[in-house]
């Protein structure tokens, strides 16, 4: 029994270490996870009420077309119900895009140091992958455009970018889209869009109005606090959504996820409160990094990357022993940096205190002669 030869070398996705595992391994009673960009403030109280009511229907299959949720999301964005598709997290929409559009030999363009599922799913479909290095830790759209050929089917843009947290502006994306051939579909992954406060952030719906070859990805895992529910969606032109639906598995989102997402979407006051608290958390963390003489990357989502000039693996281990799970740059090809999720005020202060101890324990790397 032989698998597809192009998948045997693929790495298995490694999420942030779970709290329970760290407690068992290190004998800790208190552990704070700041590794997976989850919302430290949870989800809207309305979600819990909706889930309690839904428990009466556990024996029933979900609505395969997520009709009620589709209507709610379409109304929220002012688009047609035929412009929405749901997945078990936006990462399933990524999988469906690769499955629907890529055949062996097709080309796809993406950046280095971005969300790994773009490359992973393109490799599964045996596509030709063109990776373009970041420029100043953000997307180099001109260099990406230079890689586009008549064989290019999908172009992936994560904005704000994970893991760097940086973003490209609406002006930059608009100029990029005007040069992309209509035969290539541009995927704008906006998982962290609700956190962005910059007026220069792109207007994905405006780009979608102007260009048929755009699809926007959104998720309920981040600011809506529904990571465990696994539900996200795409917004595109009807013909694009219809194509993706051809490869969607039946009942791919659960009843619980659908009712939770609908309740969460209706509570925009909660979303705005989380956005404001995240902004305050970023201000606190960056001020502390400045105080400690550390450099950091501009952050537009709910996480930030900071340069420590120390082996990231050693820093990760030190913080772990102190009960703080962060994302070590050694796993992201940033060997002396860490990525940390913005937590609550208490979590942020505790992390900074642990980081100060870690900086005293882990020596800086010596400058090259």
CSV table of C-alpha atoms in Angstrom, one decimal:
chain,number,residue,atom,x,y,z
A,1,UNK,CA,0.0,0.0,0.0
A,2,UNK,CA,1.8,3.1,-1.2
A,3,UNK,CA,0.6,6.7,-0.5
A,4,UNK,CA,0.9,9.5,-3.0
A,5,UNK,CA,4.6,10.0,-3.4
A,6,UNK,CA,4.3,13.8,-3.1
A,7,UNK,CA,2.9,13.7,0.4
A,8,UNK,CA,5.3,11.3,2.2
A,9,UNK,CA,7.7,14.1,3.1
A,10,UNK,CA,5.1,16.6,4.3
A,11,UNK,CA,5.4,17.7,7.9
A,12,UNK,CA,2.4,17.3,10.3
A,13,UNK,CA,1.1,20.6,11.5
A,14,UNK,CA,2.3,21.4,15.0
A,15,UNK,CA,0.0,23.6,17.0
A,16,UNK,CA,0.9,25.4,20.2
A,17,UNK,CA,1.4,23.1,23.1
A,18,UNK,CA,-1.8,22.4,25.0
A,19,UNK,CA,-2.1,23.7,28.6
A,20,UNK,CA,-2.9,20.2,30.0
A,21,UNK,CA,0.2,18.7,28.4
A,22,UNK,CA,2.4,21.4,29.9
A,23,UNK,CA,0.9,20.9,33.3
A,24,UNK,CA,1.5,17.2,33.2
A,25,UNK,CA,5.1,17.5,31.9
A,26,UNK,CA,6.3,20.2,34.2
A,27,UNK,CA,4.1,19.6,37.3
A,28,UNK,CA,2.6,23.1,37.0
A,29,UNK,CA,-0.7,24.1,38.4
A,30,UNK,CA,-1.0,27.5,36.5
A,31,UNK,CA,-0.2,27.7,32.8
A,32,UNK,CA,-1.0,30.6,30.5
A,33,UNK,CA,-1.1,29.9,26.8
A,34,UNK,CA,-0.1,32.8,24.5
A,35,UNK,CA,0.9,30.7,21.5
A,36,UNK,CA,-2.1,30.2,19.3
A,37,UNK,CA,-3.6,33.7,18.9
A,38,UNK,CA,-6.8,32.7,20.7
A,39,UNK,CA,-9.1,35.4,22.3
A,40,UNK,CA,-8.2,35.6,26.0
A,41,UNK,CA,-11.6,37.1,26.7
A,42,UNK,CA,-13.5,34.1,25.4
A,43,UNK,CA,-16.7,34.5,23.3
A,44,UNK,CA,-19.9,36.4,23.6
A,45,UNK,CA,-22.1,35.4,26.5
A,46,UNK,CA,-24.9,34.9,23.9
A,47,UNK,CA,-22.9,31.9,22.5
A,48,UNK,CA,-23.3,29.9,25.7
A,49,UNK,CA,-27.0,30.5,25.7
A,50,UNK,CA,-27.4,29.4,22.1
A,51,UNK,CA,-25.3,26.3,22.7
A,52,UNK,CA,-27.4,25.3,25.7
A,53,UNK,CA,-30.6,25.5,23.6
A,54,UNK,CA,-28.9,23.6,20.8
A,55,UNK,CA,-28.1,20.6,23.1
A,56,UNK,CA,-31.7,19.4,22.5
A,57,UNK,CA,-30.8,18.6,18.9
A,58,UNK,CA,-27.6,16.7,19.4
A,59,UNK,CA,-29.0,13.6,17.6
A,60,UNK,CA,-29.8,15.5,14.4
A,61,UNK,CA,-27.4,16.2,11.5
A,62,UNK,CA,-26.5,19.8,10.9
A,63,UNK,CA,-27.9,21.9,8.0
A,64,UNK,CA,-25.5,20.9,5.3
A,65,UNK,CA,-25.9,24.3,3.6
A,66,UNK,CA,-25.7,26.3,6.9
A,67,UNK,CA,-28.7,28.3,5.5
A,68,UNK,CA,-29.5,30.4,8.6
A,69,UNK,CA,-25.9,31.2,9.2
A,70,UNK,CA,-25.3,32.0,5.5
A,71,UNK,CA,-28.2,34.4,5.6
A,72,UNK,CA,-26.9,36.1,8.7
A,73,UNK,CA,-23.3,36.5,7.3
A,74,UNK,CA,-24.5,37.6,3.9
A,75,UNK,CA,-26.7,40.3,5.5
A,76,UNK,CA,-23.9,41.4,7.8
A,77,UNK,CA,-21.6,42.0,4.8
A,78,UNK,CA,-24.2,43.1,2.3
A,79,UNK,CA,-23.5,40.3,-0.2
A,80,UNK,CA,-25.6,37.5,-1.7
A,81,UNK,CA,-26.2,34.2,0.0
A,82,UNK,CA,-24.6,32.6,-3.1
A,83,UNK,CA,-21.3,34.4,-2.2
A,84,UNK,CA,-20.6,32.6,1.1
A,85,UNK,CA,-19.1,29.2,1.8
A,86,UNK,CA,-18.4,27.7,5.2
A,87,UNK,CA,-15.7,25.4,6.3
A,88,UNK,CA,-14.5,23.7,9.5
A,89,UNK,CA,-12.3,26.7,10.2
A,90,UNK,CA,-11.0,28.9,7.3
A,91,UNK,CA,-8.2,26.3,6.9
A,92,UNK,CA,-10.8,23.9,5.5
A,93,UNK,CA,-11.7,26.6,2.9
A,94,UNK,CA,-8.0,26.7,2.1
A,95,UNK,CA,-8.1,23.0,1.6
A,96,UNK,CA,-11.2,23.2,-0.6
A,97,UNK,CA,-9.6,25.9,-2.7
A,98,UNK,CA,-6.6,23.8,-3.4
A,99,UNK,CA,-8.7,20.8,-4.2
A,100,UNK,CA,-11.0,22.7,-6.5
A,101,UNK,CA,-8.4,24.6,-8.5
A,102,UNK,CA,-5.1,22.8,-8.5
A,103,UNK,CA,-4.1,19.8,-10.6
A,104,UNK,CA,-0.5,18.5,-10.9
A,105,UNK,CA,1.6,21.0,-12.8
A,106,UNK,CA,-0.5,24.1,-12.0
A,107,UNK,CA,1.4,26.9,-10.3
A,108,UNK,CA,0.6,28.8,-7.1
A,109,UNK,CA,2.3,31.8,-5.7
A,110,UNK,CA,2.8,32.6,-2.0
A,111,UNK,CA,5.2,34.2,0.4
A,112,UNK,CA,7.7,32.6,2.6
A,113,UNK,CA,7.1,32.9,6.4
A,114,UNK,CA,3.4,32.9,6.2
A,115,UNK,CA,0.6,30.5,7.2
A,116,UNK,CA,1.9,27.0,6.3
A,117,UNK,CA,-1.4,25.5,5.2
A,118,UNK,CA,-1.2,27.3,1.8
A,119,UNK,CA,1.9,25.4,0.9
A,120,UNK,CA,0.8,22.2,2.6
A,121,UNK,CA,-2.4,21.9,0.6
A,122,UNK,CA,-0.7,22.9,-2.7
A,123,UNK,CA,1.9,20.2,-2.1
A,124,UNK,CA,-0.9,17.6,-1.6
A,125,UNK,CA,-2.3,18.6,-5.0
A,126,UNK,CA,1.2,18.3,-6.5
A,127,UNK,CA,1.2,21.9,-7.7
A,128,UNK,CA,4.3,23.9,-8.6
A,129,UNK,CA,4.9,26.3,-5.7
A,130,UNK,CA,6.6,29.7,-6.0
A,131,UNK,CA,7.6,31.1,-2.7
A,132,UNK,CA,8.7,34.8,-2.5
A,133,UNK,CA,10.8,36.0,0.4
A,134,UNK,CA,9.3,38.7,2.7
A,135,UNK,CA,10.6,42.2,2.3
A,136,UNK,CA,11.0,44.1,5.6
A,137,UNK,CA,9.0,41.3,7.2
A,138,UNK,CA,6.0,41.8,5.0
A,139,UNK,CA,4.7,40.7,1.6
A,140,UNK,CA,6.7,41.7,-1.4
A,141,UNK,CA,3.8,42.1,-3.8
A,142,UNK,CA,5.9,43.2,-6.7
A,143,UNK,CA,8.2,40.2,-6.4
A,144,UNK,CA,5.1,37.9,-6.1
A,145,UNK,CA,3.6,39.5,-9.2
A,146,UNK,CA,6.8,38.7,-11.1
A,147,UNK,CA,6.3,35.0,-10.4
A,148,UNK,CA,2.8,34.9,-11.9
A,149,UNK,CA,2.5,33.1,-15.2
A,150,UNK,CA,-0.3,31.8,-17.4
A,151,UNK,CA,-0.2,28.6,-15.4
A,152,UNK,CA,-0.8,30.4,-12.1
A,153,UNK,CA,-4.1,29.3,-10.5
A,154,UNK,CA,-3.9,30.6,-6.9
A,155,UNK,CA,-2.1,33.5,-5.2
A,156,UNK,CA,-2.2,33.5,-1.4
A,157,UNK,CA,-2.0,36.7,0.7
A,158,UNK,CA,-2.4,36.6,4.5
A,159,UNK,CA,-3.2,40.0,5.8
A,160,UNK,CA,-2.3,40.7,8.6
A,161,UNK,CA,0.4,38.1,8.0
A,162,UNK,CA,0.8,35.1,10.4
A,163,UNK,CA,3.4,34.8,11.9
A,164,UNK,CA,5.0,38.3,11.4
A,165,UNK,CA,1.8,40.3,12.2
A,166,UNK,CA,2.6,42.9,9.5
A,167,UNK,CA,0.2,44.0,6.8
A,168,UNK,CA,0.0,45.4,3.3
A,169,UNK,CA,-2.2,48.4,2.6
A,170,UNK,CA,-5.3,48.8,0.5
A,171,UNK,CA,-3.4,51.0,-1.9
A,172,UNK,CA,-0.7,48.3,-2.4
A,173,UNK,CA,-3.3,45.5,-2.8
A,174,UNK,CA,-5.4,47.6,-5.2
A,175,UNK,CA,-2.3,48.2,-7.4
A,176,UNK,CA,-1.4,44.5,-7.2
A,177,UNK,CA,-4.9,43.4,-8.2
A,178,UNK,CA,-5.0,45.7,-11.2
A,179,UNK,CA,-1.9,43.7,-12.6
A,180,UNK,CA,-2.9,40.2,-11.7
A,181,UNK,CA,-4.4,38.3,-14.7
A,182,UNK,CA,-8.0,37.3,-14.4
A,183,UNK,CA,-7.0,33.6,-14.7
A,184,UNK,CA,-5.4,33.6,-11.3
A,185,UNK,CA,-7.6,33.6,-8.1
A,186,UNK,CA,-6.2,35.8,-5.3
A,187,UNK,CA,-7.0,34.5,-1.8
A,188,UNK,CA,-7.1,37.2,0.8
A,189,UNK,CA,-6.8,35.5,4.2
A,190,UNK,CA,-8.3,38.0,6.7
A,191,UNK,CA,-8.3,35.8,9.8
A,192,UNK,CA,-7.1,38.8,12.0
A,193,UNK,CA,-8.9,41.6,10.2
A,194,UNK,CA,-11.3,42.4,13.0
A,195,UNK,CA,-8.3,43.4,15.2
A,196,UNK,CA,-6.8,45.9,12.7
A,197,UNK,CA,-7.1,49.6,13.7
A,198,UNK,CA,-5.0,51.1,10.9
A,199,UNK,CA,-7.0,53.3,8.4
A,200,UNK,CA,-4.7,52.0,5.7
A,201,UNK,CA,-5.9,48.4,6.0
A,202,UNK,CA,-7.4,47.0,2.8
A,203,UNK,CA,-11.1,46.9,2.0
A,204,UNK,CA,-11.6,43.3,0.9
A,205,UNK,CA,-15.2,43.8,-0.2
A,206,UNK,CA,-14.3,46.8,-2.3
A,207,UNK,CA,-11.6,44.7,-4.1
A,208,UNK,CA,-14.2,41.9,-4.5
A,209,UNK,CA,-16.6,44.4,-6.2
A,210,UNK,CA,-13.9,45.4,-8.6
A,211,UNK,CA,-12.3,42.0,-9.3
A,212,UNK,CA,-14.0,38.7,-10.0
A,213,UNK,CA,-10.8,36.8,-9.2
A,214,UNK,CA,-10.8,37.5,-5.4
A,215,UNK,CA,-12.0,35.4,-2.5
A,216,UNK,CA,-11.9,36.7,1.2
A,217,UNK,CA,-11.4,34.3,4.0
A,218,UNK,CA,-12.7,35.0,7.5
A,219,UNK,CA,-12.9,33.0,10.7
A,220,UNK,CA,-14.8,32.8,14.0
A,221,UNK,CA,-11.7,31.3,15.7
A,222,UNK,CA,-10.0,34.6,16.5
A,223,UNK,CA,-11.8,37.7,17.8
A,224,UNK,CA,-15.1,35.8,18.1
A,225,UNK,CA,-13.5,33.3,20.4
A,226,UNK,CA,-14.8,30.1,18.8
A,227,UNK,CA,-11.6,28.3,18.0
A,228,UNK,CA,-12.8,25.0,19.4
A,229,UNK,CA,-15.9,25.2,17.2
A,230,UNK,CA,-13.9,25.1,14.0
A,231,UNK,CA,-15.9,27.4,11.7
A,232,UNK,CA,-14.8,29.9,9.1
A,233,UNK,CA,-15.9,31.1,5.7
A,234,UNK,CA,-15.1,32.5,2.3
A,235,UNK,CA,-16.7,35.4,0.5
A,236,UNK,CA,-16.4,35.5,-3.3
A,237,UNK,CA,-18.2,35.8,-6.5
A,238,UNK,CA,-21.1,33.3,-7.0
A,239,UNK,CA,-19.2,31.4,-9.7
A,240,UNK,CA,-16.2,30.9,-7.4
A,241,UNK,CA,-18.3,29.8,-4.5
A,242,UNK,CA,-20.2,27.4,-6.7
A,243,UNK,CA,-16.9,25.8,-7.8
A,244,UNK,CA,-15.6,25.4,-4.3
A,245,UNK,CA,-18.9,23.9,-3.2
A,246,UNK,CA,-18.4,21.1,-5.6
A,247,UNK,CA,-15.6,19.7,-3.4
A,248,UNK,CA,-17.1,20.5,0.0
A,249,UNK,CA,-17.9,17.5,2.2
A,250,UNK,CA,-21.5,17.1,3.3
A,251,UNK,CA,-22.2,18.3,6.9
A,252,UNK,CA,-18.7,19.8,7.1
A,253,UNK,CA,-19.8,22.2,9.9
A,254,UNK,CA,-21.7,21.2,13.0
A,255,UNK,CA,-25.0,22.4,14.4
A,256,UNK,CA,-23.1,23.7,17.5
A,257,UNK,CA,-20.7,25.6,15.3
A,258,UNK,CA,-23.4,27.1,13.2
A,259,UNK,CA,-25.6,28.4,16.1
A,260,UNK,CA,-22.5,29.6,18.0
A,261,UNK,CA,-21.3,31.6,15.0
A,262,UNK,CA,-24.7,33.1,14.4
A,263,UNK,CA,-24.9,34.2,18.0
A,264,UNK,CA,-21.3,35.5,18.0
A,265,UNK,CA,-21.9,37.5,14.9
A,266,UNK,CA,-24.9,39.2,16.4
A,267,UNK,CA,-22.9,40.6,19.3
A,268,UNK,CA,-20.7,43.2,17.7
A,269,UNK,CA,-20.4,45.1,21.0
A,270,UNK,CA,-18.4,42.2,22.3
A,271,UNK,CA,-16.2,42.2,19.2
A,272,UNK,CA,-15.5,46.0,19.5
A,273,UNK,CA,-14.7,45.5,23.2
A,274,UNK,CA,-12.2,42.8,22.4
A,275,UNK,CA,-10.7,44.9,19.7
A,276,UNK,CA,-10.1,47.8,22.1
A,277,UNK,CA,-8.7,45.6,24.8
A,278,UNK,CA,-6.3,44.1,22.2
A,279,UNK,CA,-5.2,47.5,21.2
A,280,UNK,CA,-4.4,48.3,24.8
A,281,UNK,CA,-2.6,45.1,25.2
A,282,UNK,CA,-0.4,45.8,22.2
A,283,UNK,CA,0.4,49.2,23.6
A,284,UNK,CA,1.4,47.7,26.9
A,285,UNK,CA,3.6,45.0,25.4
A,286,UNK,CA,5.4,47.3,22.9
A,287,UNK,CA,6.1,49.8,25.7
A,288,UNK,CA,7.6,47.0,27.8
A,289,UNK,CA,9.7,45.7,24.9
A,290,UNK,CA,11.0,49.3,24.4
A,291,UNK,CA,11.8,49.5,28.1
A,292,UNK,CA,13.7,46.2,27.9
A,293,UNK,CA,15.6,47.4,24.8
A,294,UNK,CA,14.0,44.9,22.5
A,295,UNK,CA,13.0,45.4,18.9
A,296,UNK,CA,9.6,44.2,17.7
A,297,UNK,CA,7.7,44.0,14.4
A,298,UNK,CA,4.7,46.2,13.7
A,299,UNK,CA,1.7,44.2,14.9
A,300,UNK,CA,-1.8,44.6,13.4
A,301,UNK,CA,-3.5,41.4,14.7
A,302,UNK,CA,-3.7,40.0,18.2
A,303,UNK,CA,0.0,38.8,18.4
A,304,UNK,CA,3.4,40.3,18.1
A,305,UNK,CA,6.9,39.1,17.2
A,306,UNK,CA,9.8,40.4,19.2
A,307,UNK,CA,13.6,40.0,18.6
A,308,UNK,CA,15.5,38.7,21.6
A,309,UNK,CA,18.9,38.0,20.1
A,310,UNK,CA,18.8,34.7,21.9
A,311,UNK,CA,18.2,31.2,20.7
A,312,UNK,CA,14.4,31.0,20.5
A,313,UNK,CA,14.3,27.4,21.5
A,314,UNK,CA,16.0,28.2,24.8
A,315,UNK,CA,13.7,31.1,25.4
A,316,UNK,CA,10.7,29.0,24.7
A,317,UNK,CA,11.9,26.3,27.2
A,318,UNK,CA,12.6,28.9,29.9
A,319,UNK,CA,9.2,30.5,29.5
A,320,UNK,CA,7.5,27.1,29.5
A,321,UNK,CA,9.1,26.2,32.8
A,322,UNK,CA,7.6,29.5,34.2
A,323,UNK,CA,4.1,28.5,32.9
A,324,UNK,CA,4.0,30.6,29.7
A,325,UNK,CA,3.4,28.9,26.4
A,326,UNK,CA,4.5,31.1,23.5
A,327,UNK,CA,5.4,30.4,19.9
A,328,UNK,CA,9.2,30.0,19.5
A,329,UNK,CA,10.7,31.5,16.4
A,330,UNK,CA,12.9,28.4,15.9
A,331,UNK,CA,9.7,26.7,14.7
A,332,UNK,CA,8.9,29.5,12.3
A,333,UNK,CA,12.4,30.1,10.7
A,334,UNK,CA,13.0,33.1,13.0
A,335,UNK,CA,15.7,31.6,15.2
A,336,UNK,CA,16.1,34.5,17.6
A,337,UNK,CA,12.5,35.7,17.8
A,338,UNK,CA,9.3,34.7,19.6
A,339,UNK,CA,5.7,35.3,18.7
A,340,UNK,CA,3.3,36.0,21.6
A,341,UNK,CA,-0.4,36.3,21.6
A,342,UNK,CA,-1.8,39.5,23.3
A,343,UNK,CA,-3.5,38.3,26.5
A,344,UNK,CA,-5.5,40.0,29.2
A,345,UNK,CA,-3.8,42.6,31.3
A,346,UNK,CA,-3.0,40.1,34.0
A,347,UNK,CA,-1.6,37.6,31.4
A,348,UNK,CA,0.5,40.3,29.7
A,349,UNK,CA,2.0,41.5,32.9
A,350,UNK,CA,2.8,37.9,34.0
A,351,UNK,CA,4.4,37.2,30.7
A,352,UNK,CA,6.6,40.3,30.9
A,353,UNK,CA,7.7,39.3,34.4
A,354,UNK,CA,8.6,35.8,33.2
A,355,UNK,CA,10.4,37.3,30.1
A,356,UNK,CA,12.5,39.5,32.3
A,357,UNK,CA,13.6,36.4,34.3
A,358,UNK,CA,14.2,34.5,31.0
A,359,UNK,CA,16.4,37.3,29.6
A,360,UNK,CA,18.6,37.1,32.6
A,361,UNK,CA,18.9,33.3,32.3
A,362,UNK,CA,19.4,32.9,28.5
A,363,UNK,CA,22.6,34.7,27.3
A,364,UNK,CA,22.5,36.9,24.3
A,365,UNK,CA,24.2,35.6,21.1
A,366,UNK,CA,27.6,37.0,20.5
A,367,UNK,CA,27.9,39.4,17.5
A,368,UNK,CA,29.7,37.9,14.5
A,369,UNK,CA,33.3,39.1,14.2
